[in-house]
Short mmCIF file of C-alpha atoms in Angstrom, two decimals:
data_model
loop_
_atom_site.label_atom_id
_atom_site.label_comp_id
_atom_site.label_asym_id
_atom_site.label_seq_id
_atom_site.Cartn_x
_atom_site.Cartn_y
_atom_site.Cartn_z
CA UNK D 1 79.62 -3.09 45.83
CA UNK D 2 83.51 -3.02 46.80
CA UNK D 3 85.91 -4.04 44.26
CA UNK D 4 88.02 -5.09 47.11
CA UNK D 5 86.07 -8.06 48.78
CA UNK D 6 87.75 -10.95 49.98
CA UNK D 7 86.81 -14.67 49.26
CA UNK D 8 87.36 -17.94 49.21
CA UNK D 9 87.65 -17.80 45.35
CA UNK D 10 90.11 -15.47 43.66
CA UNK D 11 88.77 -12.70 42.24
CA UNK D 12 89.12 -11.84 38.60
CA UNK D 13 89.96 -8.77 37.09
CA UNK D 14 86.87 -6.97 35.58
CA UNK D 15 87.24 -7.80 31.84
CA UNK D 16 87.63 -4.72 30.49
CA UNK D 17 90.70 -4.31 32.35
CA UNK D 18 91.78 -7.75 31.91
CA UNK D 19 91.53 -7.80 27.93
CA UNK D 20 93.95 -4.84 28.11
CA UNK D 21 96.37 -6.62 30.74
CA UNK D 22 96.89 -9.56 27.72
CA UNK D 23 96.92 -6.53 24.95
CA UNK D 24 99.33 -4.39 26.90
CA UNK D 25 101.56 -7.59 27.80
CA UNK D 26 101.64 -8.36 23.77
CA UNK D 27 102.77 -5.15 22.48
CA UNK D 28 105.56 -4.44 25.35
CA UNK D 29 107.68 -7.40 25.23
CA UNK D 30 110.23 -8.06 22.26
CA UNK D 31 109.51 -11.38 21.93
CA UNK D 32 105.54 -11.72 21.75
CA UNK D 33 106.04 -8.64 19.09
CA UNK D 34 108.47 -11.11 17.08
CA UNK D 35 106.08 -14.43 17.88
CA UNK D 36 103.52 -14.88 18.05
CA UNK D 37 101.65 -16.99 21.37
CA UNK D 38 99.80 -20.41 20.38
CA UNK D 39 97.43 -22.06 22.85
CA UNK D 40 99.21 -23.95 24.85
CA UNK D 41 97.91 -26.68 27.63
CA UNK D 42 99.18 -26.55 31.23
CA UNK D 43 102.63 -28.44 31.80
CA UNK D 44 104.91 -30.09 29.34
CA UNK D 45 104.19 -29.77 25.96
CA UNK D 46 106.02 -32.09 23.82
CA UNK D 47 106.88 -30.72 20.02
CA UNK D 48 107.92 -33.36 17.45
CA UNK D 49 111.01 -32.42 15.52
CA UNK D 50 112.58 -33.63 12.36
CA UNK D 51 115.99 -34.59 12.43
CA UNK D 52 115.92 -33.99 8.63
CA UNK D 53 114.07 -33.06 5.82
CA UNK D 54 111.70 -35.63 3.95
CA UNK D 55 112.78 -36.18 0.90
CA UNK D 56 110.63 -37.27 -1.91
CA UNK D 57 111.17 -39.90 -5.00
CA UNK D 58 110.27 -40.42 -8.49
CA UNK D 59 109.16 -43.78 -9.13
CA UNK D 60 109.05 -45.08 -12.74
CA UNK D 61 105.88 -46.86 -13.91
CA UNK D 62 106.65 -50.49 -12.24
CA UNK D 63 109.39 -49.09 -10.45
CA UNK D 64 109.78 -50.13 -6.12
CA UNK D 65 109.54 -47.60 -3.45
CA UNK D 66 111.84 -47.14 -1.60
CA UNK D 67 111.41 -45.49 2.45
CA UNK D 68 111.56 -42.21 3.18
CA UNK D 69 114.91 -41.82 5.39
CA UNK D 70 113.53 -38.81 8.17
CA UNK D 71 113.47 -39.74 12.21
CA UNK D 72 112.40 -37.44 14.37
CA UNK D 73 112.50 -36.67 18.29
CA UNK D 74 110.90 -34.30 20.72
CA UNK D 75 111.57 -31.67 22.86
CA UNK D 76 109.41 -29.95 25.70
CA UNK D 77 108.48 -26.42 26.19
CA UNK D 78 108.21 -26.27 30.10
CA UNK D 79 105.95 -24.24 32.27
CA UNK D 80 107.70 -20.76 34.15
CA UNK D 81 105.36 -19.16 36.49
CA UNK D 82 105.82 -15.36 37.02
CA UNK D 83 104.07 -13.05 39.18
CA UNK D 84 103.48 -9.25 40.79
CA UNK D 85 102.98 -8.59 44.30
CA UNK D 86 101.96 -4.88 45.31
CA UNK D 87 100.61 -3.26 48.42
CA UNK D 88 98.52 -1.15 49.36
CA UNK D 89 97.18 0.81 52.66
CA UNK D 90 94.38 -0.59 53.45
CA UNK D 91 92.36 2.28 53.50
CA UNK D 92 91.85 2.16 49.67
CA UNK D 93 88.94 -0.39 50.53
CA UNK D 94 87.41 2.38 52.35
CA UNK D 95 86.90 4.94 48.63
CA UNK D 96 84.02 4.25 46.53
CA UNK D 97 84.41 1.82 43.74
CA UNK D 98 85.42 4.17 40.69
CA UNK D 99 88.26 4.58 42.96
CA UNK D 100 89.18 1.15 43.79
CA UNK D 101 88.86 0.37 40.10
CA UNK D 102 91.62 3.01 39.12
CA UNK D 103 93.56 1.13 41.75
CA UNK D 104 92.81 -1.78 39.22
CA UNK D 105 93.38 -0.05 36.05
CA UNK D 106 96.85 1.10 37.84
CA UNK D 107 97.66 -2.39 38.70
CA UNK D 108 96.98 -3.72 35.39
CA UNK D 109 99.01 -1.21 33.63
CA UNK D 110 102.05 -1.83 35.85
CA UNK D 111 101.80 -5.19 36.35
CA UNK D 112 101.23 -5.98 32.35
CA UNK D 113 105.19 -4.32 31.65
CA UNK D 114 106.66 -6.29 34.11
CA UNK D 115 105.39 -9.42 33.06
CA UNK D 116 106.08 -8.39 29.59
CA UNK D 117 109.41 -7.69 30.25
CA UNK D 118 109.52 -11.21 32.40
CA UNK D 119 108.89 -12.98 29.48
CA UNK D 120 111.67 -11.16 27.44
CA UNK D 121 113.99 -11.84 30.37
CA UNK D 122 113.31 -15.61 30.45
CA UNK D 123 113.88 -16.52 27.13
CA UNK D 124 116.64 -14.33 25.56
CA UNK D 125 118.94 -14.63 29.51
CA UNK D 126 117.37 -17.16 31.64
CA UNK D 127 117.27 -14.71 34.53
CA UNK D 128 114.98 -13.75 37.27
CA UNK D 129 114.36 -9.54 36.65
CA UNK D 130 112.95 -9.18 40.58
CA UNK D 131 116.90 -10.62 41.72
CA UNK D 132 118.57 -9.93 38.52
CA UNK D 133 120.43 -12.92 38.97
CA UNK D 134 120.60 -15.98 36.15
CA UNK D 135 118.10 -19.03 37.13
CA UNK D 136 120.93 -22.25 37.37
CA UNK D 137 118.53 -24.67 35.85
CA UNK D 138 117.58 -22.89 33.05
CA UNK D 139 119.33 -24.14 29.93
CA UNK D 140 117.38 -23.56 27.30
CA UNK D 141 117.10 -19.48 26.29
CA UNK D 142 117.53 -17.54 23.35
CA UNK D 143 121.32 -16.18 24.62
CA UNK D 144 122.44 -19.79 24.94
CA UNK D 145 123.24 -19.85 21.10
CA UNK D 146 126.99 -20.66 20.45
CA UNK D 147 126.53 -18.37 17.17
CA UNK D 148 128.11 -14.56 17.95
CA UNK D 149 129.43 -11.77 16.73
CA UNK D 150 130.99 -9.58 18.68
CA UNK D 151 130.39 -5.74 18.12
CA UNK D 152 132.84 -3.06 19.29
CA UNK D 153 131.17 0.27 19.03
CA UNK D 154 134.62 2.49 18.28
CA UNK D 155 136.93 1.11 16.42
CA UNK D 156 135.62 -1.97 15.13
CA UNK D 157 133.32 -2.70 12.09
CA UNK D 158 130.28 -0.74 11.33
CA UNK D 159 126.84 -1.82 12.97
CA UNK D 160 125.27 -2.89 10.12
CA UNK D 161 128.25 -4.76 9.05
CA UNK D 162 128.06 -7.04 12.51
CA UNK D 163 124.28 -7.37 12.08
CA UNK D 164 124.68 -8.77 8.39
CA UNK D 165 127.49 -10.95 10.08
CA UNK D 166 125.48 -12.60 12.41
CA UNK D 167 122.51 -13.26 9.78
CA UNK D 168 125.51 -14.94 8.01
CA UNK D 169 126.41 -16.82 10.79
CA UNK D 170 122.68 -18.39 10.08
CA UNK D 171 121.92 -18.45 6.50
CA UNK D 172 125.43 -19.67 5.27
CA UNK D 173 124.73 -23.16 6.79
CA UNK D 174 124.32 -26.60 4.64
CA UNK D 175 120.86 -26.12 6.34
CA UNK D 176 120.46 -22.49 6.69
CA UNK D 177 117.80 -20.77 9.11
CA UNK D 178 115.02 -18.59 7.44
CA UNK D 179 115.80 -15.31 9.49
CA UNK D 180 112.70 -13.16 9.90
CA UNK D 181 113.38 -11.10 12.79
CA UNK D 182 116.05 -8.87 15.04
CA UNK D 183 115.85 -7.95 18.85
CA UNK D 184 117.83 -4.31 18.95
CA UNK D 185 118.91 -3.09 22.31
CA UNK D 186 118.45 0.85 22.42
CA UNK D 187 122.37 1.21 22.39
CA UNK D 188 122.47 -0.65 19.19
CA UNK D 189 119.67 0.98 17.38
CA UNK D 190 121.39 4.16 17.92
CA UNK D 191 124.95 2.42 16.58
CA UNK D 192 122.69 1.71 13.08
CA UNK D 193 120.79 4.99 12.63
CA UNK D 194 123.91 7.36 13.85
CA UNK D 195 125.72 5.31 10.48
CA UNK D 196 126.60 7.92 8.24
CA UNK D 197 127.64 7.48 4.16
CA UNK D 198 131.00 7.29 3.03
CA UNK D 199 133.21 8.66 0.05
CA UNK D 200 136.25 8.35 -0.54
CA UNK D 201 137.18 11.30 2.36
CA UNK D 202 136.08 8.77 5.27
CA UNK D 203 132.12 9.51 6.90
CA UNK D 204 129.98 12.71 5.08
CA UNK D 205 127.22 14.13 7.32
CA UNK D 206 124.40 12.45 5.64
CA UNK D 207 122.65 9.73 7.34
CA UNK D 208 123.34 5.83 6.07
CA UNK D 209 119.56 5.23 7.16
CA UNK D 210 117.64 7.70 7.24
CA UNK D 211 114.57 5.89 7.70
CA UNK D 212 116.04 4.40 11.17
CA UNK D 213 115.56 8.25 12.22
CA UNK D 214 116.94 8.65 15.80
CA UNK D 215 116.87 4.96 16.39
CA UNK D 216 114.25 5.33 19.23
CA UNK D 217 111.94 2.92 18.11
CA UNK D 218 113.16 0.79 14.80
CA UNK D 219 110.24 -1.59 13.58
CA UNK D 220 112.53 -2.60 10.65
CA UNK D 221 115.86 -3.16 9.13
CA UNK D 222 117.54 -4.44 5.82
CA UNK D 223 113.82 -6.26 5.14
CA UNK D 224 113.64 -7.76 8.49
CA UNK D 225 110.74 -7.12 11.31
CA UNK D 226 112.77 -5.48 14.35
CA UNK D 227 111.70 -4.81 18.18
CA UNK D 228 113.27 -2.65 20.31
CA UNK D 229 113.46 -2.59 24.15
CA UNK D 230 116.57 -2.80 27.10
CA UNK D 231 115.26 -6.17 27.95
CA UNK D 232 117.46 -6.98 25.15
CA UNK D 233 121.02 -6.12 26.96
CA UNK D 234 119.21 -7.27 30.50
CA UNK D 235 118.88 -4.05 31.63
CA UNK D 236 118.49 -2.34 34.46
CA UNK D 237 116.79 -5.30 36.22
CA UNK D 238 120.33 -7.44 35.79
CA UNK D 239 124.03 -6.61 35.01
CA UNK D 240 124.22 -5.89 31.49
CA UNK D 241 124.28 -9.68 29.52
CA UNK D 242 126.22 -7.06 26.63
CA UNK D 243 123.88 -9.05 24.26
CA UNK D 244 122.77 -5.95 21.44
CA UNK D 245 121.03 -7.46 18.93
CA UNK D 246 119.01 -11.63 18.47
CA UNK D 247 118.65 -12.04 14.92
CA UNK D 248 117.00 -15.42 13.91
CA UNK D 249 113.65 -17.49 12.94
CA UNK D 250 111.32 -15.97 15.65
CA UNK D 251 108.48 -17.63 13.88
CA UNK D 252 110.15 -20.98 14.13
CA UNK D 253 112.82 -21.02 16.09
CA UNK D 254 110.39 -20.21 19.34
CA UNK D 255 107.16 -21.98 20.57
CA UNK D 256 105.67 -19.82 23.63
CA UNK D 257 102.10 -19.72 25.04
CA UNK D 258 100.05 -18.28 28.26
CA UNK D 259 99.34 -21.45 29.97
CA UNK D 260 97.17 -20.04 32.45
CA UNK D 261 94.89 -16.77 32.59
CA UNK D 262 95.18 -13.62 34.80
CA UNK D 263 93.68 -13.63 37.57
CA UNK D 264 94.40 -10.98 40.34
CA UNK D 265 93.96 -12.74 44.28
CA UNK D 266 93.67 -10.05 47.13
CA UNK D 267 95.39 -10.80 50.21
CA UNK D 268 94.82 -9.07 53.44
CA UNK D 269 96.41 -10.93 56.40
CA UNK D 270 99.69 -12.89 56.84
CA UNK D 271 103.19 -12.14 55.11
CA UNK D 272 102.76 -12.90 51.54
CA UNK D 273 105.93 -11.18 50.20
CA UNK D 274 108.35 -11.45 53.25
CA UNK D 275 107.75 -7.49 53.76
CA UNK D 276 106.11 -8.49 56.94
CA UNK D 277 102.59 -8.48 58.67
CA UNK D 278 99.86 -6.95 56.43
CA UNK D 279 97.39 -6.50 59.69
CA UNK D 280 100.26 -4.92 61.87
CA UNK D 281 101.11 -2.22 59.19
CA UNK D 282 97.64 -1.41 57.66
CA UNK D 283 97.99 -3.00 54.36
CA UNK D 284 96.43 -5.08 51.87
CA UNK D 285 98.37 -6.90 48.81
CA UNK D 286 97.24 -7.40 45.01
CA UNK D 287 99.00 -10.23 43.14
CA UNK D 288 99.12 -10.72 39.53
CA UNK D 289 100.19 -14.43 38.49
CA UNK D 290 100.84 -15.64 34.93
CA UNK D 291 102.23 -19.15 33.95
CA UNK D 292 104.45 -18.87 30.57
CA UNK D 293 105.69 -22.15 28.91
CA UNK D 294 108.35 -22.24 25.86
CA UNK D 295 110.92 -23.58 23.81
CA UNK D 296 113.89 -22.50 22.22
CA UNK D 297 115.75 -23.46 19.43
CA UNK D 298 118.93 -21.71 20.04
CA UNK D 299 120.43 -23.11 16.69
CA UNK D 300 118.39 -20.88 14.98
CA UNK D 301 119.20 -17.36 16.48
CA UNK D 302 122.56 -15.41 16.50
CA UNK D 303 123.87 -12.51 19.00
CA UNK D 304 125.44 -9.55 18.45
CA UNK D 305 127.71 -9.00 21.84
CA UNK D 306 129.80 -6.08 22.83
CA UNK D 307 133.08 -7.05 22.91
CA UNK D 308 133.75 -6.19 26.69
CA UNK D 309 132.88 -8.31 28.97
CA UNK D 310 131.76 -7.97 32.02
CA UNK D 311 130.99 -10.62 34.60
CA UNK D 312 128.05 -12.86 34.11
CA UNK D 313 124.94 -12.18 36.19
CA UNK D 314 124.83 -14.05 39.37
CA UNK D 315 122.99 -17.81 38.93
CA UNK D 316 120.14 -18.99 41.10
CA UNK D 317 118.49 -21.98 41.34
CA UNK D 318 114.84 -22.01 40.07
#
């Protein structure tokens, strides 16, 4: 039986491979390491959302009640399709199946970081990673937060001094945010674990953190769960958005969910990625599709920025 047969129907991904597409997705991507995914139906989901915080009353024996003042409104997370289109010569149909399925297994692997790294890319910038350019419509992201601290690696204050200034930013509030999280670019990580003590001589040679080791892969800091990847600065797939650390509520502050499944649809005629003719140059295409919806609170995250700046990524509309 060929792996590769094409149908009316779009074939699925044999589940073994599939239930390590979702796994692999999960653990690559900053933000499904920092919050979780809730089911979530296709389309608009509407949240309800306090304006403010019930407040209770003691009432004496005989004593009136009075109402509890708390409105509320809504707000929507909105569906963001993302996909993977590769190609192949056409001759892989030809191999026996334990072959085709590696082609799978392949596919699966690559295609679970880049929609990992889509997701990332979507809610901490709002930009496209295949274009690297800033989707025009999108308004609501993680990076949109007015709260920032900007971080000069020489000459400015310490690392760890900037990331305790923008939990600040969120916990010295009349309604302060319950920070439970960080997002650490790679350059940043390596700002917190190169820290060394001081006395009263200036910097010694031991390490501030030693735990932080090289700063290649920091799961926590100062009590808080950390995740580590480039996606966090926008890079390589955009201009760098010189965001180095999101500290905020991650469990709160973000609803996200996989609206639709995984399915992978061969194609083996027309133009399906504007590369040109599959027939005329011996090809087939595999295509990976994934519909994302969310919702972001950006009053409850804060950015650490480099203080240069460089031009904003180009927009486009979505």
């Amino acid at each position: 039986m060929s792996v590769f047969t094409t149908t009316s129907a779009k074939p699925l991904l044999p589940r073994e491979i599939s239930a390590g597409l979702i796994k692999d997705t999960q653990a690559a991507s900053v933000v499904s390491r920092l919050s979780g995914a809730e089911p979530m139906r296709f389309g608009s989901v509407d949240y309800l959302v306090f304006n403010d915080i019930p407040k209770a009353e003691f009432v004496e024996e005989g004593g009136e009640k009075s109402a509890t003042k708390a409105g509320f409104t809504s707000v929507s997370a909105t569906p963001h399709k993302a996909q993977v289109t590769m190609r192949f010569s056409e001759e892989v149909q030809w191999a026996d199946e334990d072959y085709q399925l590696g082609i799978l297994e392949t596919l699966s692997s690559a295609g679970a970081e880049a929609l990992a790294r889509a997701l990332d890319f979507g809610v901490i910038h709002a930009i496209n990673p295949l274009s690297g350019a800033k989707v025009g419509s999108w308004t609501n992201y993680i990076g949109a937060s007015t709260k920032i601290v900007e971080h000069k690696a020489t000459g400015g204050a310490d690392a760890d001094d900037d990331f305790r200034a923008a939990v600040g930013l969120l916990v010295n509030q009349t309604k302060p945010v319950a920070v439970d999280g960080a997002a650490l670019d790679p350059a940043f990580a390596w700002d917190l674990a190169s820290l060394k003590v001081k006395d009263g001589a200036g910097a010694t040679s031991q390490p501030r953190y030693p735990n932080l080791g090289l700063g290649t892969d920091i799961t926590s800091f100062m009590g808080l769960a950390c995740a580590q990847s480039n996606t966090v600065s926008g890079r390589p797939e955009a201009a760098d958005t010189k965001v180095r650390a999101v500290v905020g509520d991650w469990a709160g502050g973000l609803r996200w969910g996989i609206q639709r499944d995984i399915p992978v649809t061969l194609i083996d005629r027309g133009d399906p990625d504007g590369q040109g003719d599959l027939a005329r140059k011996n090809q087939i295409a595999l295509r990976l599709e994934i519909v994302y919806g969310w919702y972001v609170f950006t009053d409850k995250f804060a950015l650490v920025k480099d203080a240069t700046a460089n031009a904003e990524p180009g927009s486009e509309e979505a």
